[in-house]
Amino acid sequence: LSVQRALNVPRLPSDLFDLKIPYEWTLGLRGEPFLLVNEFYDNNKEKLLIFATDWSLSFLSTCSRWHSDGTFRVTPLLFEQVYVICGFSEGFMIPCVYSLTTRKDETAYTKIFRHIIALGESRQGVCMNPTSLTCDFETAAIKAFKIIFPAARVKLCFFHFSQSLWRKIVDCSMSSYFIRSDDKDVTNEQQEHTRYWFNGAIGLALIPPQLIQNTWVDLMDNFTPDTAGGTSFN
């Protein structure tokens, strides 16, 4: 099995300098260029790969709304993440640019956005001018986007917002308040109050900004669990 695999799949690189991408793997399904950026930076310590097609760059330039997210589960060896930028237009969300990065810092994200602008101009003669970016709570990506597109708005993803609040619940050792069990230390009434309090925290993202402070104060006053974790969460 190992011999057969070696005949069909290149060996895994031991480091970034050992990474060799076969020419046919740099092309899209129709034979068009797909790997558009393959560079080292920071004294050859970091690497950035950017994949896109001319069509996807052209489509992205027509989109005022961009969405981005990083993922780690499918990230290849030697890289930190796969970072995807999607364009939203006429009800369709289409992945347009895929980046492989060895870092998740402001420098890496700034390079990605600068390359997207340059690629659009050089390959398609188009201008990238998004008015908004919806993303997770990656501070470095937000800062980089604001530097490159200062007039655009950054909107934070509601799903990631909810996830971050749940992680805070876990950090505060309060997950037992959300699990049905025979634990006599947490009554059904306490669980109901805690769920209402937590769901209220999530719901703050959905109400007008001018109502947030008073709404959250009411929730804290009436439903905060009488625990150190509840105080820490607030």
CSV table of C-alpha atoms in Angstrom, one decimal:
chain,number,residue,atom,x,y,z
A,1,LEU,CA,0.0,0.0,0.0
A,2,SER,CA,2.8,2.4,0.9
A,3,VAL,CA,4.6,1.7,-2.4
A,4,GLN,CA,1.4,2.3,-4.4
A,5,ARG,CA,0.7,5.5,-2.6
A,6,ALA,CA,4.2,6.8,-3.2
A,7,LEU,CA,3.7,6.2,-7.0
A,8,ASN,CA,0.6,8.4,-7.0
A,9,VAL,CA,1.1,11.0,-4.2
A,10,PRO,CA,4.2,13.2,-3.8
A,11,ARG,CA,6.1,12.6,-0.5
A,12,LEU,CA,5.2,15.0,2.3
A,13,PRO,CA,7.6,17.9,2.6
A,14,SER,CA,9.8,18.1,5.7
A,15,ASP,CA,9.8,22.0,5.8
A,16,LEU,CA,8.6,24.9,3.8
A,17,PHE,CA,11.6,24.9,1.5
A,18,ASP,CA,11.0,21.3,0.7
A,19,LEU,CA,7.4,22.1,-0.4
A,20,LYS,CA,7.3,21.6,-4.2
A,21,ILE,CA,3.9,22.0,-5.9
A,22,PRO,CA,3.6,20.1,-9.2
A,23,TYR,CA,2.6,22.4,-12.1
A,24,GLU,CA,-0.7,20.5,-12.7
A,25,TRP,CA,-1.7,21.2,-9.1
A,26,THR,CA,-1.4,24.9,-9.7
A,27,LEU,CA,-4.2,24.9,-12.3
A,28,GLY,CA,-7.9,25.0,-12.0
A,29,LEU,CA,-10.4,22.4,-13.3
A,30,ARG,CA,-10.4,24.0,-16.8
A,31,GLY,CA,-6.6,24.3,-16.9
A,32,GLU,CA,-6.6,28.0,-16.0
A,33,PRO,CA,-4.0,29.4,-13.5
A,34,PHE,CA,-5.2,28.8,-9.9
A,35,LEU,CA,-2.2,29.2,-7.7
A,36,LEU,CA,-1.6,33.0,-8.1
A,37,VAL,CA,0.7,33.8,-5.2
A,38,ASN,CA,3.5,31.5,-3.9
A,39,GLU,CA,5.9,33.6,-1.8
A,40,PHE,CA,8.1,33.6,1.2
A,41,TYR,CA,8.4,36.6,3.5
A,42,ASP,CA,9.8,37.7,6.9
A,43,ASN,CA,13.3,36.6,5.9
A,44,ASN,CA,12.0,33.4,4.4
A,45,LYS,CA,10.5,32.2,7.7
A,46,GLU,CA,6.9,32.5,6.6
A,47,LYS,CA,5.0,31.4,3.5
A,48,LEU,CA,1.8,32.5,1.8
A,49,LEU,CA,-0.1,30.7,-1.0
A,50,ILE,CA,-3.1,32.3,-2.6
A,51,PHE,CA,-5.5,30.4,-4.9
A,52,ALA,CA,-8.1,32.1,-7.1
A,53,THR,CA,-9.2,32.2,-10.7
A,54,ASP,CA,-9.6,35.2,-13.0
A,55,TRP,CA,-13.4,34.6,-12.9
A,56,SER,CA,-13.5,34.6,-9.1
A,57,LEU,CA,-11.4,37.8,-8.9
A,58,SER,CA,-13.8,39.4,-11.4
A,59,PHE,CA,-16.8,38.3,-9.4
A,60,LEU,CA,-15.3,39.4,-6.1
A,61,SER,CA,-14.8,42.9,-7.6
A,62,THR,CA,-18.5,43.2,-8.2
A,63,CYS,CA,-19.4,42.3,-4.6
A,64,SER,CA,-19.8,45.0,-2.1
A,65,ARG,CA,-20.3,42.5,0.7
A,66,TRP,CA,-17.3,40.2,1.5
A,67,HIS,CA,-17.3,37.4,4.0
A,68,SER,CA,-14.3,35.6,5.4
A,69,ASP,CA,-13.4,32.8,7.7
A,70,GLY,CA,-10.4,30.7,8.6
A,71,THR,CA,-10.5,26.9,9.1
A,72,PHE,CA,-8.0,24.5,10.6
A,73,ARG,CA,-9.4,21.0,10.1
A,74,VAL,CA,-8.4,20.8,6.4
A,75,THR,CA,-5.1,22.8,6.8
A,76,PRO,CA,-2.2,21.0,5.2
A,77,LEU,CA,1.0,20.1,7.0
A,78,LEU,CA,3.3,23.1,7.7
A,79,PHE,CA,0.5,25.7,7.5
A,80,GLU,CA,-1.5,27.4,10.2
A,81,GLN,CA,-4.8,27.8,8.5
A,82,VAL,CA,-6.9,28.0,5.3
A,83,TYR,CA,-8.4,31.5,5.0
A,84,VAL,CA,-11.3,31.8,2.6
A,85,ILE,CA,-12.8,35.1,1.2
A,86,CYS,CA,-16.3,34.9,-0.3
A,87,GLY,CA,-18.3,37.4,-2.3
A,88,PHE,CA,-22.0,37.9,-1.7
A,89,SER,CA,-24.1,39.1,-4.7
A,90,GLU,CA,-27.8,38.7,-5.7
A,91,GLY,CA,-28.4,36.1,-3.0
A,92,PHE,CA,-25.4,34.0,-3.7
A,93,MET,CA,-22.3,33.4,-1.5
A,94,ILE,CA,-19.4,32.2,-3.6
A,95,PRO,CA,-15.9,31.3,-2.3
A,96,CYS,CA,-13.5,33.4,-4.4
A,97,VAL,CA,-10.0,33.4,-2.8
A,98,TYR,CA,-8.3,30.7,-0.8
A,99,SER,CA,-5.1,31.4,1.2
A,100,LEU,CA,-2.8,29.1,3.0
A,101,THR,CA,-0.9,30.9,5.7
A,102,THR,CA,1.8,29.9,8.2
A,103,ARG,CA,0.8,32.7,10.5
A,104,LYS,CA,-2.5,34.3,11.7
A,105,ASP,CA,-1.1,37.8,12.4
A,106,GLU,CA,-1.9,41.2,11.0
A,107,THR,CA,1.1,41.0,8.5
A,108,ALA,CA,-0.3,37.8,6.9
A,109,TYR,CA,-3.8,39.2,6.5
A,110,THR,CA,-2.6,42.5,5.2
A,111,LYS,CA,-0.6,40.7,2.6
A,112,ILE,CA,-3.6,38.7,1.5
A,113,PHE,CA,-5.8,41.8,1.0
A,114,ARG,CA,-3.0,43.7,-0.8
A,115,HIS,CA,-2.5,40.7,-3.1
A,116,ILE,CA,-6.2,40.5,-3.9
A,117,ILE,CA,-6.2,44.2,-4.9
A,118,ALA,CA,-3.1,43.7,-7.1
A,119,LEU,CA,-4.3,40.5,-8.7
A,120,GLY,CA,-7.6,42.1,-9.6
A,121,GLU,CA,-5.9,45.0,-11.2
A,122,SER,CA,-3.2,43.0,-13.0
A,123,ARG,CA,-5.2,40.1,-14.2
A,124,GLN,CA,-8.6,41.5,-14.8
A,125,GLY,CA,-8.3,45.3,-14.7
A,126,VAL,CA,-10.8,45.5,-11.9
A,127,CYS,CA,-10.9,47.4,-8.7
A,128,MET,CA,-11.7,45.8,-5.3
A,129,ASN,CA,-14.0,48.1,-3.4
A,130,PRO,CA,-16.0,46.2,-0.7
A,131,THR,CA,-18.2,48.2,1.6
A,132,SER,CA,-18.4,45.6,4.3
A,133,LEU,CA,-16.7,42.4,5.6
A,134,THR,CA,-18.4,39.9,7.8
A,135,CYS,CA,-16.0,37.8,9.7
A,136,ASP,CA,-15.3,36.1,13.0
A,137,PHE,CA,-13.5,37.7,16.0
A,138,GLU,CA,-10.0,37.4,14.6
A,139,THR,CA,-8.6,40.8,15.7
A,140,ALA,CA,-5.6,40.6,13.3
A,141,ALA,CA,-7.8,40.1,10.3
A,142,ILE,CA,-10.1,43.0,11.3
A,143,LYS,CA,-7.2,45.4,11.8
A,144,ALA,CA,-5.7,44.4,8.4
A,145,PHE,CA,-9.0,44.8,6.6
A,146,LYS,CA,-9.5,48.3,8.1
A,147,ILE,CA,-6.0,49.3,7.0
A,148,ILE,CA,-6.5,48.2,3.4
A,149,PHE,CA,-10.2,49.3,3.1
A,150,PRO,CA,-10.6,52.1,5.7
A,151,ALA,CA,-14.0,53.2,4.3
A,152,ALA,CA,-15.6,49.7,4.7
A,153,ARG,CA,-17.5,48.4,7.7
A,154,VAL,CA,-16.6,45.3,9.6
A,155,LYS,CA,-19.5,43.2,10.8
A,156,LEU,CA,-18.9,40.3,13.2
A,157,CYS,CA,-20.5,37.0,12.5
A,158,PHE,CA,-23.5,36.1,14.8
A,159,PHE,CA,-22.6,32.4,14.9
A,160,HIS,CA,-19.0,33.1,16.0
A,161,PHE,CA,-20.4,35.6,18.5
A,162,SER,CA,-22.6,32.9,20.0
A,163,GLN,CA,-19.7,30.5,20.0
A,164,SER,CA,-17.5,32.9,21.9
A,165,LEU,CA,-20.1,33.5,24.6
A,166,TRP,CA,-20.5,29.8,25.0
A,167,ARG,CA,-16.7,29.4,25.4
A,168,LYS,CA,-16.9,32.0,28.1
A,169,ILE,CA,-19.6,30.0,29.8
A,170,VAL,CA,-17.3,27.0,29.8
A,171,ASP,CA,-14.4,29.0,31.0
A,172,CYS,CA,-16.6,30.2,33.9
A,173,SER,CA,-17.4,26.6,34.8
A,174,MET,CA,-21.1,27.1,34.2
A,175,SER,CA,-21.9,24.5,31.5
A,176,SER,CA,-23.7,22.3,34.1
A,177,TYR,CA,-26.4,24.9,34.2
A,178,PHE,CA,-27.3,24.0,30.6
A,179,ILE,CA,-27.3,20.2,30.9
A,180,ARG,CA,-30.3,18.2,32.1
A,181,SER,CA,-29.2,16.0,34.9
A,182,ASP,CA,-30.0,14.8,38.4
A,183,ASP,CA,-27.6,17.2,39.9
A,184,LYS,CA,-29.4,18.5,43.0
A,185,ASP,CA,-26.9,21.4,43.3
A,186,VAL,CA,-28.6,23.1,40.3
A,187,THR,CA,-32.4,23.4,40.4
A,188,ASN,CA,-34.7,23.5,37.3
A,189,GLU,CA,-35.5,27.1,38.2
A,190,GLN,CA,-31.8,28.0,38.2
A,191,GLN,CA,-31.3,26.3,34.9
A,192,GLU,CA,-34.2,28.2,33.3
A,193,HIS,CA,-33.0,31.5,34.7
A,194,THR,CA,-29.5,30.9,33.5
A,195,ARG,CA,-30.7,29.9,30.0
A,196,TYR,CA,-32.8,33.1,29.8
A,197,TRP,CA,-29.8,35.1,30.9
A,198,PHE,CA,-27.4,33.5,28.5
A,199,ASN,CA,-29.8,33.7,25.5
A,200,GLY,CA,-30.4,37.3,26.4
A,201,ALA,CA,-26.7,37.9,26.1
A,202,ILE,CA,-26.7,36.4,22.7
A,203,GLY,CA,-29.7,38.3,21.7
A,204,LEU,CA,-28.0,41.7,22.4
A,205,ALA,CA,-26.5,41.4,18.9
A,206,LEU,CA,-30.0,41.6,17.4
A,207,ILE,CA,-31.4,44.7,19.0
A,208,PRO,CA,-30.8,48.4,18.2
A,209,PRO,CA,-27.6,49.7,19.8
A,210,GLN,CA,-29.3,52.3,21.9
A,211,LEU,CA,-31.2,49.6,23.7
A,212,ILE,CA,-28.3,47.3,24.5
A,213,GLN,CA,-27.1,48.8,27.8
A,214,ASN,CA,-30.5,49.0,29.5
A,215,THR,CA,-31.5,45.6,28.2
A,216,TRP,CA,-28.3,44.0,29.5
A,217,VAL,CA,-28.6,45.8,32.9
A,218,ASP,CA,-32.1,44.4,33.3
A,219,LEU,CA,-30.9,40.9,32.4
A,220,MET,CA,-28.0,41.0,34.9
A,221,ASP,CA,-30.2,42.4,37.7
A,222,ASN,CA,-32.9,39.8,37.3
A,223,PHE,CA,-31.3,36.6,35.9
A,224,THR,CA,-27.5,36.5,36.7
A,225,PRO,CA,-26.7,33.2,38.5
A,226,ASP,CA,-25.6,33.7,42.0
A,227,THR,CA,-22.1,32.2,41.4
A,228,ALA,CA,-18.6,33.5,40.8
A,229,GLY,CA,-18.9,32.3,37.2
A,230,GLY,CA,-22.0,34.4,36.6
A,231,THR,CA,-20.2,37.5,37.9
A,232,SER,CA,-17.2,36.8,35.8
A,233,PHE,CA,-19.3,36.3,32.7
A,234,ASN,CA,-21.0,39.7,33.2
